[in-house]
Amino acid sequence: MTPVRRARAVLTVFLKEVRENLRDRRTLTSAFLTGPLLTPLMFVMLINFSINRELDKAEQPLKVPVIGAQYAPNLINALKEGGVVPQPPVADPEQAVRDQQIDLALRIRKDYPEAWRKGEPVQVELIYDSSQRDSRTPVDRVTDLIDHYSRMQGAMRLVARGLSPATAVPVVVAKRDQATAQSRAVLLFNILPYLFVLTLFIGGMYLAIDLTAGERERQSLEPLFANPVPRWKIFLGKLAAICAFSTASLLICLVGFSIVGRFVPTEKLGMELHMGPSFALHVLLLQAPMIVLLASLQSLVAAFAKSYREAQTYVSLLMMLPILPSVVLMVMPIKPQDWMYSVPLLGQHLGILDLVRGSGVSPLHLALCLGGSAVAAVIVAGITMQLYRSERLAISG
């Protein structure tokens, strides 16, 4: 058989599967709506909500119960100028914080006036629960105000004694932050690689299940295998159809992010995010071998199931794979090394973060990422191809 006729056979299977599944609402919904459109919308909505909430907390008046406010009137006035609204003391501030009735409380000790008159260090207590996420911004805000007041009063004490305020600061740290506005975006958008891989996974999942376990359950796989066409051509045609749906899903997702990403107020946090055509093309390039790898893996797992529902259970378990790199990097924040780019999923994760950071993917890292994932894709596709030669695959029940 000539190469042209071989390609024609694969193309015939590909067109057949694409045409049939374009009429399947479940496949179309998962590939072109649920994942690629809702993912960027939900992500941007959550990011906007989180940013606006933190900014509102930083700008709105902050109500803080104060115990012993009468002992430090000047400190209280300084806090008021910073937007803090002192509230009446609570009977048990520790318990109130633990019960999440208040975010924090400020306690001023009785010996504050005497120690202040003697020029001795005085102590105030901030009572809060660090496990409560909502308390972080108020605590930082009150702490900064107290630190500023302390520095001002310390400088005034030195001036009153005829000393320069610089005497108390023999060493000054000059910070030279090398982060750019774009590179800082990684702190907020480090989940993007996971979302892209998850979109790929969902885009081809139902099609992979239907083309193996679904046809097996409908007893339409056996007549297909009865045609005088090698099994590997049938598999490649089905694999191409799954990859086409996954690629279309990722494209829609990238277009969605490029549109809705403009509505993320990153400038309020001193960040920049560029998700234009160049970003999309690089993501597609990085994910190209991953498309084949995930499609082959989904087909392999679904081939072991005897029914559509059983295959759906098996393939759904694979959805834990895309999140592994994110979990590893969060639990063990290690410095990326060259060899990591050759690990499937991890290499894509690091490469996309490089794109978000604005540094770009180096030719070496790009080659390692594409090469490592391509080798894994060929291995999994070869195993699945061997499984397609088994007569048991065509038998249902």
Coordinates of C-alpha atoms in Angstrom, one line a residue, residues 72-86 106 112 116 141-142 144-150 152-153:
A72 CA -1.7 55.9 74.7
P73 CA -3.7 58.8 73.2
N74 CA -1.0 59.9 70.8
L75 CA -0.7 56.4 69.4
I76 CA -4.4 56.2 68.9
N77 CA -4.5 59.5 67.1
A78 CA -1.7 58.2 64.8
L79 CA -3.8 55.1 64.1
K80 CA -6.8 57.2 63.3
E81 CA -4.9 59.3 60.8
G82 CA -4.0 56.0 59.1
G83 CA -7.7 55.0 58.7
V84 CA -8.1 52.9 61.8
V85 CA -11.3 53.4 63.7
P86 CA -10.8 52.4 67.4
L106 CA -5.0 45.9 69.9
Y112 CA 2.7 52.1 78.8
W116 CA 7.0 56.1 77.9
R141 CA -1.9 47.6 57.9
V142 CA -2.0 48.2 61.7
D144 CA 2.9 49.3 59.4
L145 CA 1.1 52.2 61.2
I146 CA 2.6 51.3 64.6
D147 CA 6.1 50.9 63.1
H148 CA 5.9 54.2 61.4
Y149 CA 4.8 55.9 64.6
S150 CA 7.6 54.2 66.5
M152 CA 8.9 58.9 64.2
Q153 CA 8.9 59.0 68.0

